[in-house]
Coordinates of C-alpha atoms in Angstrom, one line a residue:
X266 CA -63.7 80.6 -140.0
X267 CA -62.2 81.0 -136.4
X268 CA -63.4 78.5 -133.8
X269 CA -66.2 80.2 -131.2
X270 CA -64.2 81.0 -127.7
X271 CA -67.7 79.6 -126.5
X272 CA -66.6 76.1 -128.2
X273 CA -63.1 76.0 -127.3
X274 CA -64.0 76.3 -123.5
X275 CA -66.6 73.5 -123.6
X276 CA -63.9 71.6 -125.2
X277 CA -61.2 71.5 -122.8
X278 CA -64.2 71.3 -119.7
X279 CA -65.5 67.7 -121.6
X280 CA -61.9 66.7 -121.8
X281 CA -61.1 67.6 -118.5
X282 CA -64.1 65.5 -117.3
X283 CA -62.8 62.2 -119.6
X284 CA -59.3 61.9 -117.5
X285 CA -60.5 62.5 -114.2
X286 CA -63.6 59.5 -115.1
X287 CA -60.3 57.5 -116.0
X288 CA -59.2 58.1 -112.5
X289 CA -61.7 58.0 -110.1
X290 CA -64.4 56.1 -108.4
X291 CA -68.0 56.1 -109.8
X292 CA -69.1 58.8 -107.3
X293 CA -66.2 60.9 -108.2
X294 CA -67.3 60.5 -111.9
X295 CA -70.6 61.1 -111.2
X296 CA -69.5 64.4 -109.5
X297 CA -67.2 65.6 -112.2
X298 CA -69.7 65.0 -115.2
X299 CA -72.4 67.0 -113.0
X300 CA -69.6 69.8 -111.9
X301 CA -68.9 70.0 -115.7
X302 CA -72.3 70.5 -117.0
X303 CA -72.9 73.3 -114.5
X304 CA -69.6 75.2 -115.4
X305 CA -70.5 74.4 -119.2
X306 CA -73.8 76.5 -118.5
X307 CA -71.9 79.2 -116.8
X308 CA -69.1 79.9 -119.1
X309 CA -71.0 80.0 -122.1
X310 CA -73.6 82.5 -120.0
X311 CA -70.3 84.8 -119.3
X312 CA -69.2 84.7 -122.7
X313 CA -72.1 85.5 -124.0
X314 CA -72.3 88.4 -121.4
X315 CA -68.2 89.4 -122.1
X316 CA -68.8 89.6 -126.0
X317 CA -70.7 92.5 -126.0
X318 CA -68.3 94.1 -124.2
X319 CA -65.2 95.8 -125.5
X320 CA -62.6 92.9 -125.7
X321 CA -58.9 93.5 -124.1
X322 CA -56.0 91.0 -123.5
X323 CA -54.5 91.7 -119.9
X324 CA -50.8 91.5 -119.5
X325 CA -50.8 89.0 -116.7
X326 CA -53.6 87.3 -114.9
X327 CA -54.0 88.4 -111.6
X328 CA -53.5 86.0 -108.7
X329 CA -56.1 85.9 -105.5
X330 CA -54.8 86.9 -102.4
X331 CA -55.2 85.0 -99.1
X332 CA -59.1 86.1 -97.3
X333 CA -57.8 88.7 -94.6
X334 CA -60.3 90.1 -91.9
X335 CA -61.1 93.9 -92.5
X336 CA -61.4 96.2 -89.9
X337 CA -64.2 98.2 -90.5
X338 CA -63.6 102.0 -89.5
X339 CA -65.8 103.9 -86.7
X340 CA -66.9 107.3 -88.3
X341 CA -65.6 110.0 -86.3
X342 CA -67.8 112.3 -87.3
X343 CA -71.2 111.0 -86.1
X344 CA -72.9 113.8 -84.6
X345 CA -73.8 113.5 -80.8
X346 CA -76.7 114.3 -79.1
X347 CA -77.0 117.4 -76.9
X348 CA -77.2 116.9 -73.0
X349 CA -79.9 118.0 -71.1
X350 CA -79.4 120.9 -68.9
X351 CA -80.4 120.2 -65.5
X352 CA -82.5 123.3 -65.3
X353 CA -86.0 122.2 -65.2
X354 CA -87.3 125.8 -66.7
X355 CA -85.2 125.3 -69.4
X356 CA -87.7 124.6 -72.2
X357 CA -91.0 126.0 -72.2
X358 CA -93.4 128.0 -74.7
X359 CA -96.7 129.5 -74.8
X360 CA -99.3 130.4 -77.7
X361 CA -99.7 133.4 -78.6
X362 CA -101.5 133.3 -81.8
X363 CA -102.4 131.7 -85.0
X364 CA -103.9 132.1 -88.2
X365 CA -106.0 131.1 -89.6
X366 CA -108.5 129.9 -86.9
X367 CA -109.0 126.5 -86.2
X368 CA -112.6 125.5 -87.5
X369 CA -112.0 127.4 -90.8
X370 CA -113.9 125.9 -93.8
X371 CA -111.5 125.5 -96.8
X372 CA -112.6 123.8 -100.2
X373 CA -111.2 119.8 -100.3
X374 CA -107.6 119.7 -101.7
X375 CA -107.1 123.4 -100.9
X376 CA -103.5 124.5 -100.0
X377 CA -102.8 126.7 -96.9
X378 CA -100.6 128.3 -94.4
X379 CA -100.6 127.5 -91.2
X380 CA -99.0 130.0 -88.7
X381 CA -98.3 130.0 -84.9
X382 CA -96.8 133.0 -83.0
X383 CA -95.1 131.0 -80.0
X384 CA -93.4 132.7 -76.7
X385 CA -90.1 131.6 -75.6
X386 CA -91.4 131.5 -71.9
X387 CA -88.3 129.1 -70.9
X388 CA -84.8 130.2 -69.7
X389 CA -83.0 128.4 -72.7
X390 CA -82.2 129.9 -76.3
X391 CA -84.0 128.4 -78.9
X392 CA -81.6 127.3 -82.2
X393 CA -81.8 125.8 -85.2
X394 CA -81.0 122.4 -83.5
X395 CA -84.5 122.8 -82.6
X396 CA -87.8 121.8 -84.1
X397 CA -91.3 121.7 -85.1
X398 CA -92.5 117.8 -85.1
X399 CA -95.8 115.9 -86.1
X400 CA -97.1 114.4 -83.1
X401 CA -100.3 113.3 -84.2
X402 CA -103.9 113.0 -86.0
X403 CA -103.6 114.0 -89.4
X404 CA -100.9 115.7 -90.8
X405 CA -102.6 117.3 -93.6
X406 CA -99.6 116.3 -96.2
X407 CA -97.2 118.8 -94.2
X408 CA -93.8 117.5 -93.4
X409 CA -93.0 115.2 -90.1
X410 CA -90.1 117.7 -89.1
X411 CA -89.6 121.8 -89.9
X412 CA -85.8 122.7 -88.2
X413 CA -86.1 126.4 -86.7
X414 CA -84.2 128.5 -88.9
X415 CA -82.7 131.1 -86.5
X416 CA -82.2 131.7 -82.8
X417 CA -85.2 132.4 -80.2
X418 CA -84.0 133.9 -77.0
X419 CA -86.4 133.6 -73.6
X420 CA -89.1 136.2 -73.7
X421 CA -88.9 136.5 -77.5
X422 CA -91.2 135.2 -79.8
X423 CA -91.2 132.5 -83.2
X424 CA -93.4 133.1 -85.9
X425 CA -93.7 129.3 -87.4
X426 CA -95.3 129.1 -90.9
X427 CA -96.1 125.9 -92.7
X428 CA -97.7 124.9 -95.6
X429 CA -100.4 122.3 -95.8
X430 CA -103.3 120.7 -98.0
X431 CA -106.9 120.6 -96.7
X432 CA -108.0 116.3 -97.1
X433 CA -109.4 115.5 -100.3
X434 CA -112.6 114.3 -98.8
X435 CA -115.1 116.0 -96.5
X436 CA -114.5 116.1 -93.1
X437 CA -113.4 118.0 -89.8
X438 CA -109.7 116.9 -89.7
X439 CA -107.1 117.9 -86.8
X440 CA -103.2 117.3 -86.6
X441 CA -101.1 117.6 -83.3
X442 CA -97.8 119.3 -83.0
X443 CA -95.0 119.7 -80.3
X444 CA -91.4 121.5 -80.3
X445 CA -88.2 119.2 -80.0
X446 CA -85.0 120.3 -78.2
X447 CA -81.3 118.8 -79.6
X448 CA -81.5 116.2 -76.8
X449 CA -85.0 115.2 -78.1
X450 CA -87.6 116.0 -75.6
X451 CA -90.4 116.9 -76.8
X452 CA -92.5 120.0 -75.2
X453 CA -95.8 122.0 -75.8
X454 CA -97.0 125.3 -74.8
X455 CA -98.7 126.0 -71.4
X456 CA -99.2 124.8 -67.8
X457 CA -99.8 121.6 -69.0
X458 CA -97.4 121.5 -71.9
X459 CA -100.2 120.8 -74.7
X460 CA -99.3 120.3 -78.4
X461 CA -100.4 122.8 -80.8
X462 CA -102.3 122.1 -83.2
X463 CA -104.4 122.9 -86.7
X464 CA -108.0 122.0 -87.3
X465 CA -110.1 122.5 -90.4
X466 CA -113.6 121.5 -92.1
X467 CA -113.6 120.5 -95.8
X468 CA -116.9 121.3 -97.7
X469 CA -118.0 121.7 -101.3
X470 CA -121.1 123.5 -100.3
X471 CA -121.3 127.0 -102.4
X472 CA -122.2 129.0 -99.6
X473 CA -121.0 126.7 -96.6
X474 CA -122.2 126.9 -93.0
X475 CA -120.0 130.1 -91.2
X476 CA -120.3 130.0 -87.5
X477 CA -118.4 130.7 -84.1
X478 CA -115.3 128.3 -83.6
X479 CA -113.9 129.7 -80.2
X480 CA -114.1 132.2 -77.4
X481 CA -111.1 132.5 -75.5
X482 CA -111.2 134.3 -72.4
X483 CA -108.4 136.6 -70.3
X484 CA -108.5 138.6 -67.4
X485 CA -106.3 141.4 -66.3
X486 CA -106.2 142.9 -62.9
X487 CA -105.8 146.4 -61.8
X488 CA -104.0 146.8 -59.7
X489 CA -102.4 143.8 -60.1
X490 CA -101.6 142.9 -56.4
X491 CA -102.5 144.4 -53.2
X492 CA -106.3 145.0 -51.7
X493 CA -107.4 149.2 -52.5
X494 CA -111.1 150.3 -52.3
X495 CA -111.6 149.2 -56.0
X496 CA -110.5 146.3 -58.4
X497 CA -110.5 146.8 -62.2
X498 CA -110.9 143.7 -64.1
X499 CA -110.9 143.8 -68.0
X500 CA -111.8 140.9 -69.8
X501 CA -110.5 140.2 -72.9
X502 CA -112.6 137.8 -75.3
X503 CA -111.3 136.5 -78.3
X504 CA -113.9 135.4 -81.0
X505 CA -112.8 133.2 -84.0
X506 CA -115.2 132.2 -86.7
X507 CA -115.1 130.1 -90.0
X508 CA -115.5 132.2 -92.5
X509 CA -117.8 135.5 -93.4
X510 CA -120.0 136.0 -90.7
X511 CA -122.3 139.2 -88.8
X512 CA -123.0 137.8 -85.6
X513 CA -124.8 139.6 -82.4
X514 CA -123.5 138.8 -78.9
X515 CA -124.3 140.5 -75.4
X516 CA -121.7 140.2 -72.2
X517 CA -123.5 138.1 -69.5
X518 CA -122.1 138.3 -65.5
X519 CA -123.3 137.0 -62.5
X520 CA -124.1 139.8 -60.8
X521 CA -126.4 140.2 -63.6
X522 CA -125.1 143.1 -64.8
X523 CA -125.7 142.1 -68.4
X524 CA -125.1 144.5 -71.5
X525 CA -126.9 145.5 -74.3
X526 CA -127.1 142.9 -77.7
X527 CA -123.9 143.9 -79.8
X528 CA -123.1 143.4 -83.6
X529 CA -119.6 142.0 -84.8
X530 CA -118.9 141.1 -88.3
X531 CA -115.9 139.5 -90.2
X532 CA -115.1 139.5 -93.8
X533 CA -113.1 136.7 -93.8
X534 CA -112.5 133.4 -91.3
X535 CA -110.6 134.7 -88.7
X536 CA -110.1 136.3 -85.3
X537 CA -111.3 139.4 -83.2
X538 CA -111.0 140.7 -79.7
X539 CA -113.8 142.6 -77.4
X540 CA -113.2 143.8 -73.9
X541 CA -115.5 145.2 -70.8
X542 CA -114.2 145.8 -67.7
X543 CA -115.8 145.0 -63.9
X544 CA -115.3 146.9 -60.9
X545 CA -115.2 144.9 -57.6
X546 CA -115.2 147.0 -54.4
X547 CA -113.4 145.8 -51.6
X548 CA -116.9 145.0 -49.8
X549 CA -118.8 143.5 -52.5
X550 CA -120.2 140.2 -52.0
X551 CA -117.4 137.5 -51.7
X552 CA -119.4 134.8 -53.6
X553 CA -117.7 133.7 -57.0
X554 CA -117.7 135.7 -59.8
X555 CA -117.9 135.0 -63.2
X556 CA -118.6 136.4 -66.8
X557 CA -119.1 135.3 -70.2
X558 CA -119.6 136.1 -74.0
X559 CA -123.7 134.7 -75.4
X560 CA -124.1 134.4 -79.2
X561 CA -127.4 135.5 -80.3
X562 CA -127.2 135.3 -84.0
X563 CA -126.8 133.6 -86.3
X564 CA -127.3 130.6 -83.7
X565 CA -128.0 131.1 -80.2
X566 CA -125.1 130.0 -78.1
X567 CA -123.9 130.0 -74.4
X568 CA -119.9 129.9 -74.1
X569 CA -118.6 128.8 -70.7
X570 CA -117.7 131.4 -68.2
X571 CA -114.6 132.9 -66.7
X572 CA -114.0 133.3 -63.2
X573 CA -113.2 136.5 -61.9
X574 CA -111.0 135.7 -58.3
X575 CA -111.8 137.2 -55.7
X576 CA -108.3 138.0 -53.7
X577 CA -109.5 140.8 -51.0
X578 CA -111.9 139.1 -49.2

């Protein structure tokens, strides 16, 4: 029988350790039987490591080369941020819609789209470069970052879909969201550049508790400058609700010019818009003006008003 690899090396290590005790100190010895014992331990770990490898017989051994510093390349092609323009109006947006509602009352765990029509009102191009960020609150296991897939010009408008999970528990949860330009600022939408944002309510009632979310108020002027005999004002008022609902509402204005108890019903959570209009002479009473949506069914409720200006005194 062949002697073990493992064996021979041990061998020539222990005699390797008897010459140099022969010619050294008692420190050196010390150090050389200690050096010896740890390189015993270590060989026969990477032989028994090597011999389950396939076994080959190099040619030469190679030699090691001096250490030599090596320069470590720059990359070339890191990508660069974008500038900022220097035209202040450059990005801006406003909200045009969404869907579904905020408020809406979806089962725990549910999955959902959430979808915001948004106006270019800026004078720069929107790209891809460009994106839809998680700002804050709860991101309802959506993505931090959705990239805009195609151009958006000024005055045109972004329909931005994306796909989330109502919270496992029961709750009213919200999560905050802003647009990022290639030289990352972040903007909303508005005057006063607000994140957008999704709200919902989690419940495992059978029949949960529909109701009202929002009234959002506009105002249109006729003509839209200038001082003629007669103003036309239309009021536009959005009403978003939860779920299935019939409610009853009646307009309310200061001059108490109210009307009559209305009905309104949804099949589904979402969003409707009612008008009335208000003719202000040009000597009518110049003391503010102001009119607003109550909600008599199916609870009573008093939205805040909106003011109707008053601009030929």
């Amino acid at each position: 029988m062949s002697e073990s690899p493992k064996y021979r090396v041990l061998a020539i290590i222990i005699s390797f350790v008897l010459i140099a005790s022969a010619c050294g100190s008692s420190e050196q010895q010390d150090s050389a039987i200690s050096t010896a014992v740890a390189q015993t331990v270590q060989a026969g770990a990477s032989l028994t490591q090597i011999s389950i490898l396939p076994s080959s017989t190099p040619e030469s051994m190679p030699t090691m080369a001096a250490a030599t510093s090596v320069p470590v390349a720059t990359p070339t092609n890191a990508p660069t941020l974008a500038s900022a323009p220097s035209d202040p109006d450059c990005i801006k947006a406003e909200l045009v819609g969404e869907d579904p509602p905020d408020g809406k009352i979806f089962r725990p765990g549910e999955y959902f789209w959430k979808t915001w029509t948004l106006l270019n009102t800026g004078t720069c191009t929107w790209t891809p470069s460009y994106k839809l960020i998680f700002w804050s609150g709860d991101i309802l296991g959506g993505l931090s970052t959705y990239p805009l897939v195609d151009d958006v010009a000024p005055n045109e408008q972004k329909i931005i879909s994306i796909y989330l999970q109502a919270p496992t528990t029961v709750g009213t949860f919200t999560g905050y969201w802003r647009l990022q330009s290639p030289w990352n600022t972040n903007f909303g939408v508005g005057p006063y550049d607000e994140p957008i944002y999704v709200s919902v309510v989690t419940s495992t009632d059978k029949k949960p508790d529909y109701g009202v979310t929002s009234v959002d108020f506009k105002v249109v002027r006729v003509p839209v400058t200038g001082c003629p005999r007669n103003v036309v004002y239309t009021i536009y008022a959005t009403i978003s609700v939860s779920g299935p609902l019939e409610l009853k509402y009646f307009w309310d204005q200061s001059d108490l010019n109210r009307s009559d108890v209305r009905d309104l019903a949804f099949n589904e959570a979402g969003a409707k818009t009612i008008t009335r209009e208000w003719m202000v002479g040009r000597g009518d009473s110049p003391k503010p003006k102001w009119v607003t949506i109550v909600v008599t069914s199916p609870e009573h409720h008093r939205w805040e008003y909106v003011e109707i200006p008053d601009n030929c005194p």
